[in-house]
Coordinates of C-alpha atoms in Angstrom, one line a residue:
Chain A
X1 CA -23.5 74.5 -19.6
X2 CA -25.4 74.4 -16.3
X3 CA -28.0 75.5 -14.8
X4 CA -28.6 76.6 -11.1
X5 CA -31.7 75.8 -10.7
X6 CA -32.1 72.6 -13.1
X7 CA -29.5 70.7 -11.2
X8 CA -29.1 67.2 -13.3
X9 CA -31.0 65.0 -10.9
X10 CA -34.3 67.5 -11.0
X11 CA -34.3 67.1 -14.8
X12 CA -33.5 63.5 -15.0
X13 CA -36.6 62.5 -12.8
X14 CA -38.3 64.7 -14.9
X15 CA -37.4 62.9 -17.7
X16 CA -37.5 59.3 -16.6
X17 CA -40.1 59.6 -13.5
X18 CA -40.1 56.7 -11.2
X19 CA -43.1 55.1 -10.0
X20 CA -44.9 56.9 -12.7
X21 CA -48.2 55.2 -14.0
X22 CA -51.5 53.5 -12.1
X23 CA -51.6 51.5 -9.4
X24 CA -54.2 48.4 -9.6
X25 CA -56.8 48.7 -7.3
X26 CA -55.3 51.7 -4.8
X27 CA -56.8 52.4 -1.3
X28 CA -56.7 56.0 -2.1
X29 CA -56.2 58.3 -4.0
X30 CA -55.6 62.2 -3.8
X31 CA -55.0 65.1 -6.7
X32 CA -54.8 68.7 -6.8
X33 CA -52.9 71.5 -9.0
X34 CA -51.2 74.9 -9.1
X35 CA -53.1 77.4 -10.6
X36 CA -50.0 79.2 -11.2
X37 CA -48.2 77.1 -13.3
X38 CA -51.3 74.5 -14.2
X39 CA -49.3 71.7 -12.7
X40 CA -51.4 68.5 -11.5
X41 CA -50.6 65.9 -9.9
X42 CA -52.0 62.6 -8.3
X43 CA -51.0 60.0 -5.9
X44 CA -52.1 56.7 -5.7
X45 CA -51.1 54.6 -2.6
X46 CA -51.4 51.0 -1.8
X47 CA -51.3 50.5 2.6
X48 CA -50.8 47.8 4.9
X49 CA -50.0 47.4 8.3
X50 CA -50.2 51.3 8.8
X51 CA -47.6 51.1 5.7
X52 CA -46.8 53.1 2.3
X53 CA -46.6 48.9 0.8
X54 CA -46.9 50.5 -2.7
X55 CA -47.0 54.2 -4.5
X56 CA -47.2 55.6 -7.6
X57 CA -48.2 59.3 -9.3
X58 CA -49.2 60.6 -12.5
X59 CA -49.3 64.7 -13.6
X60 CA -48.2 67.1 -15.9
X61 CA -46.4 70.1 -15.1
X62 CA -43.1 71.8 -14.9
X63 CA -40.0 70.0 -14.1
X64 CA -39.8 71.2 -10.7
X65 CA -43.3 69.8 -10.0
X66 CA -43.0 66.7 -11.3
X67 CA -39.8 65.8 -10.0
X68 CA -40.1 66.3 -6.5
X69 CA -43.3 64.4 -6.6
X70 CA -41.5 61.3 -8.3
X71 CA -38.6 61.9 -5.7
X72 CA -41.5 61.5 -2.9
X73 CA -42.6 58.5 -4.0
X74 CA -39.5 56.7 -3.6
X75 CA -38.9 58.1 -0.4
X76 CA -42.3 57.0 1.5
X77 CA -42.1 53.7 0.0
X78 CA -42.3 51.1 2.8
X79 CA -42.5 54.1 5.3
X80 CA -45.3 55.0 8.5
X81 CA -48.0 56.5 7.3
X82 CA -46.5 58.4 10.1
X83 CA -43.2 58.9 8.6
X84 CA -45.2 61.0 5.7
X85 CA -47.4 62.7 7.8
X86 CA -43.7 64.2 9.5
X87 CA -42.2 65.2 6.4
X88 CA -41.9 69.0 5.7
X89 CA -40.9 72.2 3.2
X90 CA -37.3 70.9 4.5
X91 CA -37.2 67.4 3.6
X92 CA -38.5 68.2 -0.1
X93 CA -35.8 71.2 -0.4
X94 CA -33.3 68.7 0.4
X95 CA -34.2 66.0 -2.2
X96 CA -34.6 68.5 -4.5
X97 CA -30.8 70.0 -3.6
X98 CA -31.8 73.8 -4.1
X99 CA -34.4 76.2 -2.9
X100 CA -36.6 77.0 -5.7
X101 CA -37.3 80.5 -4.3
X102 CA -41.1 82.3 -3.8
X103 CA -42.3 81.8 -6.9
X104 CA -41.5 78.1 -7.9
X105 CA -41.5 77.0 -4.2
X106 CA -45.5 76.4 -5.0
X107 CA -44.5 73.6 -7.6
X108 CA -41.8 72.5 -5.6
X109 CA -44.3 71.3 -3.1
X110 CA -47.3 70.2 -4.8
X111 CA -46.3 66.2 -4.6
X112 CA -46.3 66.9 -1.0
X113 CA -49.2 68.4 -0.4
X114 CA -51.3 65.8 -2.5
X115 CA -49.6 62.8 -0.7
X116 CA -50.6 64.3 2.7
X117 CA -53.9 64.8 1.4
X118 CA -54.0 61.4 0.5
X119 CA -52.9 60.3 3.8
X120 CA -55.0 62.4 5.9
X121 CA -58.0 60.9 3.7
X122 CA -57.3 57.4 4.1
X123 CA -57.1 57.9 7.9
X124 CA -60.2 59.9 7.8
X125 CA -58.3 62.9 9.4
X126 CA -59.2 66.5 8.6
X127 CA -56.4 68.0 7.2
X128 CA -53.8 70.3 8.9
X129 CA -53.9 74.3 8.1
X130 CA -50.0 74.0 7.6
X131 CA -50.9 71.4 4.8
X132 CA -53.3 73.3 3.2
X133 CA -50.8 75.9 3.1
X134 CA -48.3 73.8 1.3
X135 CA -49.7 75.1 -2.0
Chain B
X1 CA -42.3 108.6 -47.1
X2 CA -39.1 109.4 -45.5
X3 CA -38.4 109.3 -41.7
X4 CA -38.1 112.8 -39.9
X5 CA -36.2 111.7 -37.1
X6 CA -34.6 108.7 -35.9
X7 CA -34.2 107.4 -32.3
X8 CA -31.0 107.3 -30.2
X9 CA -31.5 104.1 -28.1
X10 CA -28.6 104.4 -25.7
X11 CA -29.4 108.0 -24.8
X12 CA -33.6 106.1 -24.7
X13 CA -31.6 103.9 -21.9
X14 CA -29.9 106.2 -19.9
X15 CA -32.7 107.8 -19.2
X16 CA -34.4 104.0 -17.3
X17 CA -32.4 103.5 -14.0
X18 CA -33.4 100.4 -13.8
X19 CA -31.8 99.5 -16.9
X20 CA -28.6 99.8 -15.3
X21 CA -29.3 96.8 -12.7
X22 CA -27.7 93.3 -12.6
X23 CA -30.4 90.0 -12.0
X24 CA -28.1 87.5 -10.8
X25 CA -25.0 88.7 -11.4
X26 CA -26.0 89.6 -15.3
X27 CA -27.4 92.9 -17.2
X28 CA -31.2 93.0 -17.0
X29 CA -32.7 92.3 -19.9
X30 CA -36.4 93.1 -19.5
X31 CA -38.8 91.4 -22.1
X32 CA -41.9 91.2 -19.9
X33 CA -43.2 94.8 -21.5
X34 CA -46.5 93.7 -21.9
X35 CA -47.1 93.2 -18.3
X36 CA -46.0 96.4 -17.1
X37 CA -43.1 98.7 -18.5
X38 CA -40.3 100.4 -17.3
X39 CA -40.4 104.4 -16.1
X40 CA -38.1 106.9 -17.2
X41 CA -36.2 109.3 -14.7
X42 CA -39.1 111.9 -15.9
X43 CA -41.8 110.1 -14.5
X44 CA -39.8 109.1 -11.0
X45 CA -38.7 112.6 -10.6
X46 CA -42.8 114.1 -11.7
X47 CA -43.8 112.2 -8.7
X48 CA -41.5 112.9 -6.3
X49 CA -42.2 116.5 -7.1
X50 CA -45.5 116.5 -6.6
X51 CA -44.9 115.0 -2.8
X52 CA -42.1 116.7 -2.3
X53 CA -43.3 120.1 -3.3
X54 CA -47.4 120.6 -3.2
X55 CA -49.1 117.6 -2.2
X56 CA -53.0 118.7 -1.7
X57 CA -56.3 117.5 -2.7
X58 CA -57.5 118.7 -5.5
X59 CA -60.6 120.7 -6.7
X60 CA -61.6 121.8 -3.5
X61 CA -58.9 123.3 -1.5
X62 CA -58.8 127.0 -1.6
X63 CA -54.6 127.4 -1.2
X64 CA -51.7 127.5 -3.0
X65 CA -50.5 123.9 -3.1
X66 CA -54.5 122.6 -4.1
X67 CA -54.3 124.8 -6.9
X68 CA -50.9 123.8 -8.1
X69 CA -51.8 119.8 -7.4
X70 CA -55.2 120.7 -9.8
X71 CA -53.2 122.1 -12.4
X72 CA -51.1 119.6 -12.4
X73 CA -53.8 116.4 -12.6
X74 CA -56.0 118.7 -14.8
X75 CA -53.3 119.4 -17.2
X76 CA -52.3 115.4 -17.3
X77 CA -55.9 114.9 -18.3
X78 CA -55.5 117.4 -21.1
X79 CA -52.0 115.6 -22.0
X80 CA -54.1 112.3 -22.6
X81 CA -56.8 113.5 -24.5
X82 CA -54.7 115.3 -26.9
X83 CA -52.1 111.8 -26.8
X84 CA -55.2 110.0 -28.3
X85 CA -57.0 112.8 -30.0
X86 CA -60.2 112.7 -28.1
X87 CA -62.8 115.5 -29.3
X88 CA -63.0 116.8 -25.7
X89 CA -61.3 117.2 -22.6
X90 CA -63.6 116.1 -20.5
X91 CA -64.1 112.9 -22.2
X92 CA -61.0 111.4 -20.7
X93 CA -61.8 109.5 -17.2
X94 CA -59.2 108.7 -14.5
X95 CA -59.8 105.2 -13.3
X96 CA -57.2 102.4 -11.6
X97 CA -56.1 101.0 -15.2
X98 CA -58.1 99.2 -17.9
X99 CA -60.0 96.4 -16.3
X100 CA -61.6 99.5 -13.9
X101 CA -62.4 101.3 -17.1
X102 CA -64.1 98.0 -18.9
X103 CA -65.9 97.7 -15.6
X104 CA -66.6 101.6 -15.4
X105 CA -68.7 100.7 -19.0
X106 CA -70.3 97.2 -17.9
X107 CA -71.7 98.4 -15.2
X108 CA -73.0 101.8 -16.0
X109 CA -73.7 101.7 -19.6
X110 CA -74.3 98.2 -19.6
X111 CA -76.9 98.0 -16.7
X112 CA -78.8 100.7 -18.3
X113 CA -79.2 99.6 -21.7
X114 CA -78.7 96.2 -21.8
X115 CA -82.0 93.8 -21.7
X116 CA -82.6 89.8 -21.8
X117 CA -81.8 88.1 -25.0
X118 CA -79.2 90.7 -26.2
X119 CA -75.9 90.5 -27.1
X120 CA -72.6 90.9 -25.9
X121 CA -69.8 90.3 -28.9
X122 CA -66.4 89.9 -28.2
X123 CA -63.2 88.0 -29.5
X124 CA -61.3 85.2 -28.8
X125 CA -58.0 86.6 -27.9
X126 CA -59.5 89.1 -25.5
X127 CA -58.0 89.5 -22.1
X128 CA -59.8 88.4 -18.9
X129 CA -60.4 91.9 -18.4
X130 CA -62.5 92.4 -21.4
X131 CA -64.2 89.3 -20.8
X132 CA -65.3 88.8 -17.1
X133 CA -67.0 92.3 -16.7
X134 CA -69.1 91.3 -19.9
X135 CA -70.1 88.2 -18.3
X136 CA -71.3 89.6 -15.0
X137 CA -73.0 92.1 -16.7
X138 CA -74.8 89.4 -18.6
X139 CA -75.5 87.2 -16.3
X140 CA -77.3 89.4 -14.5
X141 CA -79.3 90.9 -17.8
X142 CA -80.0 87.2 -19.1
X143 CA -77.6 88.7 -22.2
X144 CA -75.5 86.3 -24.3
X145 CA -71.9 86.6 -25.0
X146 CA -70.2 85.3 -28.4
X147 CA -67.1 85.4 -29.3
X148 CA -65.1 86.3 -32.8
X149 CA -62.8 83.3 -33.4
X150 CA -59.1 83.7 -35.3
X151 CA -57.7 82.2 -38.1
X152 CA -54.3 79.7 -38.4
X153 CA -52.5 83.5 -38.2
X154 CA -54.0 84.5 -35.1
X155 CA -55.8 87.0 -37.0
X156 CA -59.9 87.6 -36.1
X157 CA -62.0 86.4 -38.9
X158 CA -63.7 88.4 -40.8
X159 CA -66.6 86.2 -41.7
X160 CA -67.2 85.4 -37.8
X161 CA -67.5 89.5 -37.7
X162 CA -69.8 89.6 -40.0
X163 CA -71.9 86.8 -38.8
X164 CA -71.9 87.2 -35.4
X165 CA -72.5 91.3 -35.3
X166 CA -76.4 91.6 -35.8
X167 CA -79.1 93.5 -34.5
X168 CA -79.5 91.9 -31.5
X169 CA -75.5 92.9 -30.8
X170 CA -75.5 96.0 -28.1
X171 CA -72.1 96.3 -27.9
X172 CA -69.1 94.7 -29.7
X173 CA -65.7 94.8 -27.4
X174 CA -62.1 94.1 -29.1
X175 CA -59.0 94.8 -28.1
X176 CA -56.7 96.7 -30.6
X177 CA -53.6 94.5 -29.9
X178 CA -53.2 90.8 -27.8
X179 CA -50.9 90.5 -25.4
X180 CA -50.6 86.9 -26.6
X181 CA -50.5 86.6 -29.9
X182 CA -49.5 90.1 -30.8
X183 CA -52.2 90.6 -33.7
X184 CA -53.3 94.3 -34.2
X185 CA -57.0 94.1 -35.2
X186 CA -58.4 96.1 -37.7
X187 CA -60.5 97.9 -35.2
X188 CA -61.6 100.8 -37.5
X189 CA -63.4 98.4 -39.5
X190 CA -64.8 96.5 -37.4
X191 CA -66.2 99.4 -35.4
X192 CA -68.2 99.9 -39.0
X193 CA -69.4 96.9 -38.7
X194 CA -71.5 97.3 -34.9
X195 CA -72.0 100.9 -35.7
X196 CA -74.0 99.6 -38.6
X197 CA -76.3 97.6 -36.0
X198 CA -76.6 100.2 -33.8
X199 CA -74.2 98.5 -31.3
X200 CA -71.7 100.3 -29.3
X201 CA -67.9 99.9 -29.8
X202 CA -65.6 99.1 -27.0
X203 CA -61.5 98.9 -27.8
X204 CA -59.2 97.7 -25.1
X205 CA -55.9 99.5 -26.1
X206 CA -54.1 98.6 -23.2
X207 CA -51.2 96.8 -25.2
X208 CA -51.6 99.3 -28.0
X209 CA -51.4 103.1 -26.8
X210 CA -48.0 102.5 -25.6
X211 CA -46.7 101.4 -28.8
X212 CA -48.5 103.2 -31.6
X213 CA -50.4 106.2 -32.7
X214 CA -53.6 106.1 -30.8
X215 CA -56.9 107.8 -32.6
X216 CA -60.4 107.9 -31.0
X217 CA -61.4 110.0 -33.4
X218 CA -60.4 108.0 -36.8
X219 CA -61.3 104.5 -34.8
X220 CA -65.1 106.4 -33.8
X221 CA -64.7 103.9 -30.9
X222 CA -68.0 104.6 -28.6
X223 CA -64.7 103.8 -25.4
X224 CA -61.6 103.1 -25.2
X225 CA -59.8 101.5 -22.5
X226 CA -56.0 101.4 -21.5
X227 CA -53.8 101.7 -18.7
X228 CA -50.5 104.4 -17.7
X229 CA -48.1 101.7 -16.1
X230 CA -47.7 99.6 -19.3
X231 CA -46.9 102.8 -21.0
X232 CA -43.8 104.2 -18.7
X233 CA -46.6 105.7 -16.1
X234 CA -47.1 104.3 -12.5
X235 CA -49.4 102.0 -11.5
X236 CA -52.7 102.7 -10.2
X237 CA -53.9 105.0 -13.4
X238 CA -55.7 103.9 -16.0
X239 CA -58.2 105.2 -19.0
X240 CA -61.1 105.5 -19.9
X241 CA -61.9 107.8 -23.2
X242 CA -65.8 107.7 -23.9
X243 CA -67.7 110.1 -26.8
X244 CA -69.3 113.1 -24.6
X245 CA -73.1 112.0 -25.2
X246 CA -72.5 108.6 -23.8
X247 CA -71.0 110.6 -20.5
X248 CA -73.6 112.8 -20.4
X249 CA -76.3 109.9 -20.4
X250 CA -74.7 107.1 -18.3
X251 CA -75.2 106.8 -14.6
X252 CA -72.9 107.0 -12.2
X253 CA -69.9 104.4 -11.7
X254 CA -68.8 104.5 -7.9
X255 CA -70.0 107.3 -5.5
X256 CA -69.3 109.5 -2.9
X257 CA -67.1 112.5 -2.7
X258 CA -65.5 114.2 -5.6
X259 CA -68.8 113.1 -8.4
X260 CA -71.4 115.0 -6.7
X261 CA -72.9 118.8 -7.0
X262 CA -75.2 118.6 -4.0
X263 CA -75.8 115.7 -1.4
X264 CA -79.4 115.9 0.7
X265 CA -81.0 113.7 2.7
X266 CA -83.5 113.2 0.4
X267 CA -80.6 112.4 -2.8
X268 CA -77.9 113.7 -4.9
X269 CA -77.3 115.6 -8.0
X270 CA -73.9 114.6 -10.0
X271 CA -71.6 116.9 -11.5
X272 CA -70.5 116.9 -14.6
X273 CA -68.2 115.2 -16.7
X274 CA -65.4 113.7 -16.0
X275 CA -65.9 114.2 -12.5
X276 CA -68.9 112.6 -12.5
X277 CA -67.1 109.0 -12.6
X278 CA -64.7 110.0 -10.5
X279 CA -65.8 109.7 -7.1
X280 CA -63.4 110.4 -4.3
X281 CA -59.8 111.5 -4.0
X282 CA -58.2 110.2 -7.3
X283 CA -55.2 109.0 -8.0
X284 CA -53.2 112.5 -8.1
X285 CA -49.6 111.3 -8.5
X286 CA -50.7 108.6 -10.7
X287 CA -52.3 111.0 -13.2
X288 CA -48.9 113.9 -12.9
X289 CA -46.6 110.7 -13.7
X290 CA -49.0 109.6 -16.8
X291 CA -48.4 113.0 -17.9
X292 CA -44.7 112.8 -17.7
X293 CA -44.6 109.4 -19.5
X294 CA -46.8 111.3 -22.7
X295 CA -44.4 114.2 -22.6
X296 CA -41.6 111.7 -22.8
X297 CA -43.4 109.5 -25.5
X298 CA -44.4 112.3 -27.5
X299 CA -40.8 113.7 -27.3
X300 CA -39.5 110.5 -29.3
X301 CA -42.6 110.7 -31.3
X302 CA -45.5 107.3 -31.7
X303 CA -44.3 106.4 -35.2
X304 CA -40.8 106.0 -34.0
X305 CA -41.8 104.0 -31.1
X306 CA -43.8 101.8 -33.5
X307 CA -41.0 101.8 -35.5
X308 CA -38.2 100.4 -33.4
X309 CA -40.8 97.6 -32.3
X310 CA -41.2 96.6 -35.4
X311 CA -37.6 96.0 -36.1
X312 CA -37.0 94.5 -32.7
X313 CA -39.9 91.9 -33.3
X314 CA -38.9 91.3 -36.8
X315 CA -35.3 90.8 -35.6
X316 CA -36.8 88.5 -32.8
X317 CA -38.8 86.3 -34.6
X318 CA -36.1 85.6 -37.5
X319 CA -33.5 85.0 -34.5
X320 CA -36.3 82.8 -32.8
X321 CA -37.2 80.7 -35.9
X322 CA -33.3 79.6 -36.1
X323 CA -34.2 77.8 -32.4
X324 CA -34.9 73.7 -33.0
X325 CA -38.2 73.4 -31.7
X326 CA -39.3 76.5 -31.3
X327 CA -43.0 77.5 -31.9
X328 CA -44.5 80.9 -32.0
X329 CA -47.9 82.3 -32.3
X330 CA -49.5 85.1 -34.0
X331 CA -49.3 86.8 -37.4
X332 CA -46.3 85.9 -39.7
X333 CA -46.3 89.5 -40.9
X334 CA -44.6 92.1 -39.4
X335 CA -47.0 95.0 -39.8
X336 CA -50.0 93.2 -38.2
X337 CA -48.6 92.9 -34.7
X338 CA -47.0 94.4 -32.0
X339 CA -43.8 93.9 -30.3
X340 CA -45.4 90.4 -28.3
X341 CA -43.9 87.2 -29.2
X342 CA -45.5 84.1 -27.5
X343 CA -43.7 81.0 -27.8
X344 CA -43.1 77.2 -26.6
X345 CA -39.4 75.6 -26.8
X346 CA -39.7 71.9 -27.1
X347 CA -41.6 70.2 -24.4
X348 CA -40.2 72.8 -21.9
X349 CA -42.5 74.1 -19.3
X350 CA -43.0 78.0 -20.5
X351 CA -42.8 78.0 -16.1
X352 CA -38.9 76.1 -16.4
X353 CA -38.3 78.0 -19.2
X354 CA -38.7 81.8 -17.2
X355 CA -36.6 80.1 -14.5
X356 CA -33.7 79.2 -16.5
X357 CA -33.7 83.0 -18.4
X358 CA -34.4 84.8 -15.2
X359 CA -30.9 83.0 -13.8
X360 CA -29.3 84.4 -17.0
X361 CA -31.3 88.3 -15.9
X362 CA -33.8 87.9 -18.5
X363 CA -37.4 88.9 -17.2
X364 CA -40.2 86.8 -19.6
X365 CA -43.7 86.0 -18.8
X366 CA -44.8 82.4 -18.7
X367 CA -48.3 81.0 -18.5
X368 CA -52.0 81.7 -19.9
X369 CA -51.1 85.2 -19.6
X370 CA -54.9 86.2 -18.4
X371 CA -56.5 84.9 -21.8
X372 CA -57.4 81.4 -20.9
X373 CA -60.3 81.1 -23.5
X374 CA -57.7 82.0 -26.0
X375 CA -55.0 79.1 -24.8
X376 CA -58.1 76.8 -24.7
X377 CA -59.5 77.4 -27.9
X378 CA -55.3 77.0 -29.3
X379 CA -55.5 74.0 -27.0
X380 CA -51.8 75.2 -25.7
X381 CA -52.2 75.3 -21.6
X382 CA -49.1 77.8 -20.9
X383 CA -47.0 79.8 -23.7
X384 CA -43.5 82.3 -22.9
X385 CA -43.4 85.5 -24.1
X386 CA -41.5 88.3 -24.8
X387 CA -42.5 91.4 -25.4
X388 CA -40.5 94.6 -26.6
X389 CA -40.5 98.4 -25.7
X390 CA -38.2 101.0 -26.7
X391 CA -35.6 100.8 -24.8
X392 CA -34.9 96.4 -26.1
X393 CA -32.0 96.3 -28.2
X394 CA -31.0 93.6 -31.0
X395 CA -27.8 92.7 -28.9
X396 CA -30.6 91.5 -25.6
X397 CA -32.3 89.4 -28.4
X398 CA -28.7 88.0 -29.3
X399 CA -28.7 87.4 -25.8
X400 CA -32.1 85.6 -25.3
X401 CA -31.5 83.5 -28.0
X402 CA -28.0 81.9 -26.4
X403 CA -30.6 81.6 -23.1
X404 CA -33.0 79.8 -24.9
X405 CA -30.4 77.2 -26.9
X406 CA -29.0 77.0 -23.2
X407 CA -32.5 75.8 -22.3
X408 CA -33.2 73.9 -25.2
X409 CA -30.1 71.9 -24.3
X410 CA -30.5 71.4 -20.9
X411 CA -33.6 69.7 -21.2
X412 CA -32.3 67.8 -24.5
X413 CA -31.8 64.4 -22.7

């Protein structure tokens, strides 16, 4: 039995999330939700040298959610703060390996959107309108 | 006592187009009832009558297709009051759906007769819809608002009625059936209950008109709220069934066109009831196709629509219970709810959960379904549900339950 959508990778992050948990003394921190589903999420990042050095998140939500946030973590990991501030609808999709559609593409995106926030807040740069729009 | 007649659900089928469609590459199966039903050719082809053959504004226009279009809304607001046995005609008011028709009583009733330190009782499993218009309204009066809590059942307790309904209570609003946990309320008595502290009685039957025999005269509700699209009418017409001396004493809702006898400079005059919460062009179409949707419920006759619900539900929540890890709310016994079953599978996101069935063409809702101080006070932040109507068969049960052991197994790792 499979499933389209719940391809075997989203659910086993969802089940064993990496870089799950707090991160000692962070140099910020962002969280939001999605009203529609009531997922949360929050991102705690540890920067150097302009530097992801060290990442973790913590939420609750569907699988979809919390799986592509996990899935984020691991890729911005030692990146530019740069680097994250690039990445896109697209880049999640692809880690992901399906397009959730209209309704789910909200949860699909939340991890983005609160790492960007985070992001844009340590560099003390208002926040785009596209990543506002992200959820 | 024995059964007149007995219901022919394939023909009941045939006569839903949609029905016939495939959701990713499977037969629909649509469970989502409560939300909004299906329509039946009769209602499609009652509106595309009225457009195609004498669309007109009504009650003014002195020509053939104005008459014809006034007959036609005039005789759907006939169709209703008899569908619910109202007293009077004119006691049935058009409005968008239920939520307008709550509002339609908060802020005309409610702004006239409400004062500082009254109160406002309502329930626990009631809808946003019969909650935020209560809270505007006192808000704005300095009013309080309580609320009737439920028992392990999902059932309204009957000592937090009698406690809570006193004589500072001005109005006591309960819905006859949730859309979450399915319980039917014993409205009747409870309507006792304010009556005997002088407080007004407000039902929101928007989940129970379209599967049971409605009353307002047995229930001696003061109003009575539901919407057309959740009971095979179209969207955009809804209900609102007050007692004639209420209608005659309330002010205005909305005005403008349509409500008035005379406009000067100076003021107005209104007309009178129904039209005098009506203000401008109503919802024509909206009110033919309600009409058609009666005829067509009438036709397979209330008790036989409660009837098939009640197996469907039973048959549902037997089938569901065999599901490891299954939960459902509501009442355990049959004849205290209608055809909702809310539900949580495991630790399974009621959000992944409508993903997976929707890719096997199963439509469910999944979240607080618009009763968030209900999932609060379960302390359960998002539930599944299905919900019946009487065109669900026991073979699209047989089918949701393969779905959800599909699910259940997916996520078993």
């Amino acid at each position: 039995m499979s499933s389209d959508i719940y391809k075997d990778i989203i659910l086993d992050y969802y089940r064993h999330p990496r870089n799950f948990g707090e991160l000692p003394n962070p140099d910020v921190r962002a969280k939001d939700s999605n009203p529609l589903c009531g997922d949360v999420i929050e991102m705690q990042l540890k920067i150097n040298d302009g530097k992801v050095e060290d990442i973790r998140f913590q939420g609750k939500g569907c699988a979809i959610s919390q799986a592509s946030a996990s899935m984020l973590t691991e890729v911005v990991k030692g990146k530019t703060l740069d680097d994250v501030k690039a990445l896109g609808k697209p880049d999640v999709l692809d880690l992901l390996g399906i397009d959730p559609g209209p309704t789910r593409i909200k949860c699909a995106l939340l991890g983005l959107k609160v790492l960007k926030l985070g992001v844009y807040g340590y560099l003390g740069q208002t926040i785009t309108e596209e990543v506002k729009q992200l959820v | 006592m024995e059964k007149l007649t007995t219901i022919n659900i394939p023909r009941i089928r045939e006569d839903f187009p949609v029905l016939q469609r495939q959701v990713n590459g499977k037969p629909l199966i649509y469970f989502d009832n409560a939300a909004t039903s299906q329509k039946p050719k009769v209602v499609i082809e009652a509106t595309d009558r009225y457009y195609r053959e004498y669309n007109a504004n009504i009650h003014r226009g002195i020509h053939k297709l104005a008459e014809e279009a006034t007959l036609a809304h005039e005789e759907a607001r006939e169709k209703v009051a008899k569908f619910i046995n109202a007293a009077h005609t004119e006691e049935i008011i058009f409005t968008r759906n239920a939520t307008e028709a709550i509002n339609l009583v908060a802020y005309t009733w409610g702004r006239k007769n409400l004062n500082k330190g009254d109160k406002i009782v309502l329930t626990i499993m009631e809808h946003h819809s019969n909650i935020v218009p209560w809270q505007l309204l006192a808000e704005e009066k300095s009013a309080q608002v309580e609320y009737v809590k439920i028992d392990d059942e999902g059932r309204l307790r009957q000592d937090e009625i009698q406690e809570l309904i006193d004589e500072k209570t001005k109005i006591v609003c309960v819905t006859q059936a949730s859309n979450v946990l399915g319980t039917i309320n014993p409205i009747k008595e409870i309507g006792r209950v304010a009556h005997r502290y002088g407080a007004k009685f407000l039902v929101d039957a928007a989940q129970a008109v379209p599967h049971m025999k409605a009353d307002v005269k047995d229930v001696d509700s003061d109003f009575y709220a539901f919407s057309g699209h959740k009971m095979l009418g179209p969207t955009g017409i809804g209900v609102l069934h007050a007692k004639r001396e209420h209608l005659q004493s309330m002010p205005p809702f909305l005005g403008g066109g349509e409500m008035i006898k005379e406009v000067h400079t100076t003021g107005a005059s209104w007309k009178d009831i129904p039209y005098k919460y009506e203000a401008g062009t109503p919802n024509i179409v909206g009110g033919i196709g309600l009409g058609a949707a009666i005829d067509y419920l009438r036709k397979i006759g209330m008790d036989n629509v409660h009837d098939h619900e009640k197996e469907i539900t039973s048959y549902a929540l037997s089938r569901m219970s065999e599901v490891k890890g299954l939960v459902t709310y509501g009442p355990k016994d049959i004849r205290h709810r209608v055809g909702v079953v809310s539900f949580n599978l495991g630790d399974i996101h009621p959000h992944d959960l409508a993903s997976i069935l929707d890719e096997e063409g199963i439509a469910i809702r999944s979240g607080h379904h618009c009763a968030q101080p209900l999932m609060e006070f379960l302390n359960v932040p998002a539930m599944s549900r299905a919900s019946f109507y009487i065109y669900n068969t026991k073979e699209e049960v047989d089918v949701f339950i393969n779905a959800l052991e599909k699910a259940r197994k997916l996520f078993a790792r």
